[in-house]
Coordinates of C-alpha atoms in Angstrom, one line a residue:
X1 CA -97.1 13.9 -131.0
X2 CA -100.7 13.3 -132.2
X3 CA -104.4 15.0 -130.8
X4 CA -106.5 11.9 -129.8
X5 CA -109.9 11.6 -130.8
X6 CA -112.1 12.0 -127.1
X7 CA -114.7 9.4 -126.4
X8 CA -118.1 11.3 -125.7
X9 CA -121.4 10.3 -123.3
X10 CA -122.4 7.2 -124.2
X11 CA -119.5 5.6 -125.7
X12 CA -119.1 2.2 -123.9
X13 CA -115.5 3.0 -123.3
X14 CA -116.1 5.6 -120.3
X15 CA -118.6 3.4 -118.8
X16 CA -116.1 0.5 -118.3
X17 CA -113.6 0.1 -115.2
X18 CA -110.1 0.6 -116.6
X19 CA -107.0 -2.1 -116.2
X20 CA -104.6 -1.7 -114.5
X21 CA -101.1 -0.7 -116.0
X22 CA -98.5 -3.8 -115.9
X23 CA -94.7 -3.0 -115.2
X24 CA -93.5 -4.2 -118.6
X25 CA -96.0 -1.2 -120.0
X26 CA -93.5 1.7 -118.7
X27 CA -90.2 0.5 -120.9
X28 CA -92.9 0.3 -123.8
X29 CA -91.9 3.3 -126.5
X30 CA -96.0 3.6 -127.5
X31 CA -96.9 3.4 -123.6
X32 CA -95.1 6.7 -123.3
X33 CA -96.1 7.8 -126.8
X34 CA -99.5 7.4 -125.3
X35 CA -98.6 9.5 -122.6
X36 CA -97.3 12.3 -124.8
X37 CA -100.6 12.1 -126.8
X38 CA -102.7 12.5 -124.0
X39 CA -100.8 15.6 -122.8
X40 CA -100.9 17.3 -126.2
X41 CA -104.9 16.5 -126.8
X42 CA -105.4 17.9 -122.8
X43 CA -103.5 20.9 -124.6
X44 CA -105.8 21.6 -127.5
X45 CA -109.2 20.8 -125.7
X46 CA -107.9 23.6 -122.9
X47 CA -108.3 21.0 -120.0
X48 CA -106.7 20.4 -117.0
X49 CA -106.8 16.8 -116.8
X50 CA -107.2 13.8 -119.3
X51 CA -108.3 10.2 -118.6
X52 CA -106.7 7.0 -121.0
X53 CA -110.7 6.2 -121.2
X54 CA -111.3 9.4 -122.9
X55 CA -108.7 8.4 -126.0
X56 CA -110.4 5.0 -125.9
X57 CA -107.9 3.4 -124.2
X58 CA -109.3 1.1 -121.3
X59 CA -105.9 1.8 -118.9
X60 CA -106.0 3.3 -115.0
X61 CA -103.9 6.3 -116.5
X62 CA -104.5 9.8 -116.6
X63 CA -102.5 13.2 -116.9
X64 CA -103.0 16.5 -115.1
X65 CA -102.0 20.4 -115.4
X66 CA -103.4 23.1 -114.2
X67 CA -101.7 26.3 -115.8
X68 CA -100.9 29.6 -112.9
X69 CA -103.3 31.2 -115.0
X70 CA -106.2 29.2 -113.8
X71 CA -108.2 31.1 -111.5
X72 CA -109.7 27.9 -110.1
X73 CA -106.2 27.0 -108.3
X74 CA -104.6 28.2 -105.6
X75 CA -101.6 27.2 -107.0
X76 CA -100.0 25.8 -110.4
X77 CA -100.0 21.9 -110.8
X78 CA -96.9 21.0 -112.9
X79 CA -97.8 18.1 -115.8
X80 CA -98.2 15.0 -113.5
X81 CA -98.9 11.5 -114.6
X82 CA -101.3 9.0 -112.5
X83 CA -100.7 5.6 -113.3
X84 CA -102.8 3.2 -111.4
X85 CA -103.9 6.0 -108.4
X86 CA -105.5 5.4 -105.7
X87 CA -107.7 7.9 -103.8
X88 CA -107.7 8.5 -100.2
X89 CA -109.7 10.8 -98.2
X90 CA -108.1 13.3 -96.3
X91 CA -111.4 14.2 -93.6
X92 CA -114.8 13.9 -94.9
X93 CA -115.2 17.7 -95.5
X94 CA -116.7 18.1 -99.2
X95 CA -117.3 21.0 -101.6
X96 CA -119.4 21.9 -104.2
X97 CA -117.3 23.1 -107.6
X98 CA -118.3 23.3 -111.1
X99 CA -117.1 20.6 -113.2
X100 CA -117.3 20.1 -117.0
X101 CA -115.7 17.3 -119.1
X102 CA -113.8 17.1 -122.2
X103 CA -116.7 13.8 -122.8
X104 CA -119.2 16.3 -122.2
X105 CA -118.7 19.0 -123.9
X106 CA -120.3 22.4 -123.9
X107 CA -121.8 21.8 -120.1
X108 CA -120.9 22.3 -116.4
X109 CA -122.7 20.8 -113.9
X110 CA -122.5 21.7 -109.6
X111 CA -120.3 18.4 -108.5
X112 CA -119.8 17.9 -104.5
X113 CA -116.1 16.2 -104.1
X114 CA -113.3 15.6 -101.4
X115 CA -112.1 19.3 -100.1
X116 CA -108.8 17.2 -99.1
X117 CA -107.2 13.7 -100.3
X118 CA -103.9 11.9 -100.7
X119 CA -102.9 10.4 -104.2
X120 CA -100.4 7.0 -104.3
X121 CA -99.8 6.4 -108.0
X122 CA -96.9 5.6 -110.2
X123 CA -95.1 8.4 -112.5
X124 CA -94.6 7.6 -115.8
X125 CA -91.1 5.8 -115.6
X126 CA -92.9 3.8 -113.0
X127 CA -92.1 5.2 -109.9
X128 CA -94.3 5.3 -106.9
X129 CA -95.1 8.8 -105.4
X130 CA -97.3 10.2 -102.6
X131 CA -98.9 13.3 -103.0
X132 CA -101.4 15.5 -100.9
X133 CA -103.8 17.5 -102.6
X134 CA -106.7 20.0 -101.6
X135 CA -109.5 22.0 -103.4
X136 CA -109.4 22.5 -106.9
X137 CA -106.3 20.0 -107.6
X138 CA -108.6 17.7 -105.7
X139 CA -111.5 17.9 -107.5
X140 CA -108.8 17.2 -110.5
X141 CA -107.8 14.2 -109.3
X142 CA -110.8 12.8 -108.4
X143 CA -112.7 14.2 -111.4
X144 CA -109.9 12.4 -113.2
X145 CA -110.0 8.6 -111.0
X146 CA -113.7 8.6 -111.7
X147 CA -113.1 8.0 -115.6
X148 CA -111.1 5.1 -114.5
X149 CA -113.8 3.3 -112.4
X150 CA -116.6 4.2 -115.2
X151 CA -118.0 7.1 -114.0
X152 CA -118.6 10.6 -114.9
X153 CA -119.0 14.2 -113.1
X154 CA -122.9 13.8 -114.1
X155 CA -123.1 10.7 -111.7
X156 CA -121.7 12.3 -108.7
X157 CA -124.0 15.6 -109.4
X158 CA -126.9 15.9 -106.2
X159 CA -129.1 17.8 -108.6
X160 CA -129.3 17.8 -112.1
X161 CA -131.5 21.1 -112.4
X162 CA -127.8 23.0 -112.3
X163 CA -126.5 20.9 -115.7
X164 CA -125.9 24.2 -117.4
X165 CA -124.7 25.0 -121.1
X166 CA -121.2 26.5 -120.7
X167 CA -122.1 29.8 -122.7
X168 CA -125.4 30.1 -120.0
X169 CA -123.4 29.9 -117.0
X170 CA -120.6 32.0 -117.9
X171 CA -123.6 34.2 -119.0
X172 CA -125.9 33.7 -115.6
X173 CA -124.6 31.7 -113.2
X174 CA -121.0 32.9 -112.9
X175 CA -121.6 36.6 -112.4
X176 CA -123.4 35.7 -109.1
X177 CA -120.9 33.5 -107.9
X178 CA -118.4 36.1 -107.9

């Protein structure tokens, strides 16, 4: 397995809508190799999801984990694969969380998302699941189907004045939150 090199703000490649992923693509050894890579660079950059447009690959794929150790879950999310997802809203309640990007790094920025949603998407052999997911493995998922339409967590913010430096907020802005 390989670390990918992650496509930062401003590279054309996360501004683009992604294709989607053809049957013949899940039988294809560098398909899954890709797959593999993406889970392993998710691993060294400490996230909890990575999109294919953030390896500069222009594919509706993405992978997700988040660890029991995360105290932004309620709960574990073993690794999952979203091929070709699609979102849909599960009420119209929505929640403010902060969000920070492996294309962004360094920053955090107060994101309103989806509290609840179901996922349809394909696994990585190809088969089609159904999931239902709420909170922070929400904000995952969408954080994560927004790199594959083009868009970033800095789009969706409602005010920019709480972009904050990583180091700052842990320093500032956490300690009142809690």
């Amino acid at each position: 397995m390989s670390i990918l090199k992650v496509a930062r703000l401003a590279h054309p490649v996360l501004r683009s809508p992604s294709k989607g992923v053809p049957k013949e693509a899940f039988r294809d050894r560098l398909f899954q190799k890709l797959i593999d890579d993406m889970r392993e660079t998710m691993y060294e950059y400490e996230g909890v999801g990575l999109a294919a447009p953030q390896v500069h690959e222009g594919l509706r794929l993405a992978v997700i984990e988040v660890p029991a150790s995360d105290e932004r879950a309620r709960a574990e999310v073993p690794f999952l694969v979203l091929v070709n997802p699609v979102v849909t809203p599960l009420g119209d309640e929505r929640e403010n969380g902060w969000e920070g990007c492996l294309s962004i790094p360094d920053l955090r920025g107060l994101v309103p998302r989806l509290k609840r949603l179901k996922l349809d998407a394909l696994d990585r052999d190809g088969k089609p699941y159904s999931l239902e997911a709420a909170d922070f493995f929400a904000r995952v998922i969408q954080h994560e189907c927004d790199h594959l339409d083009g868009d970033l967590y800095v789009d969706r913010m409602k005010d920019m004045r709480s972009l904050t430096f990583i180091k700052e907020f842990e320093d500032h802005l956490q300690k009142h939150e809690e």
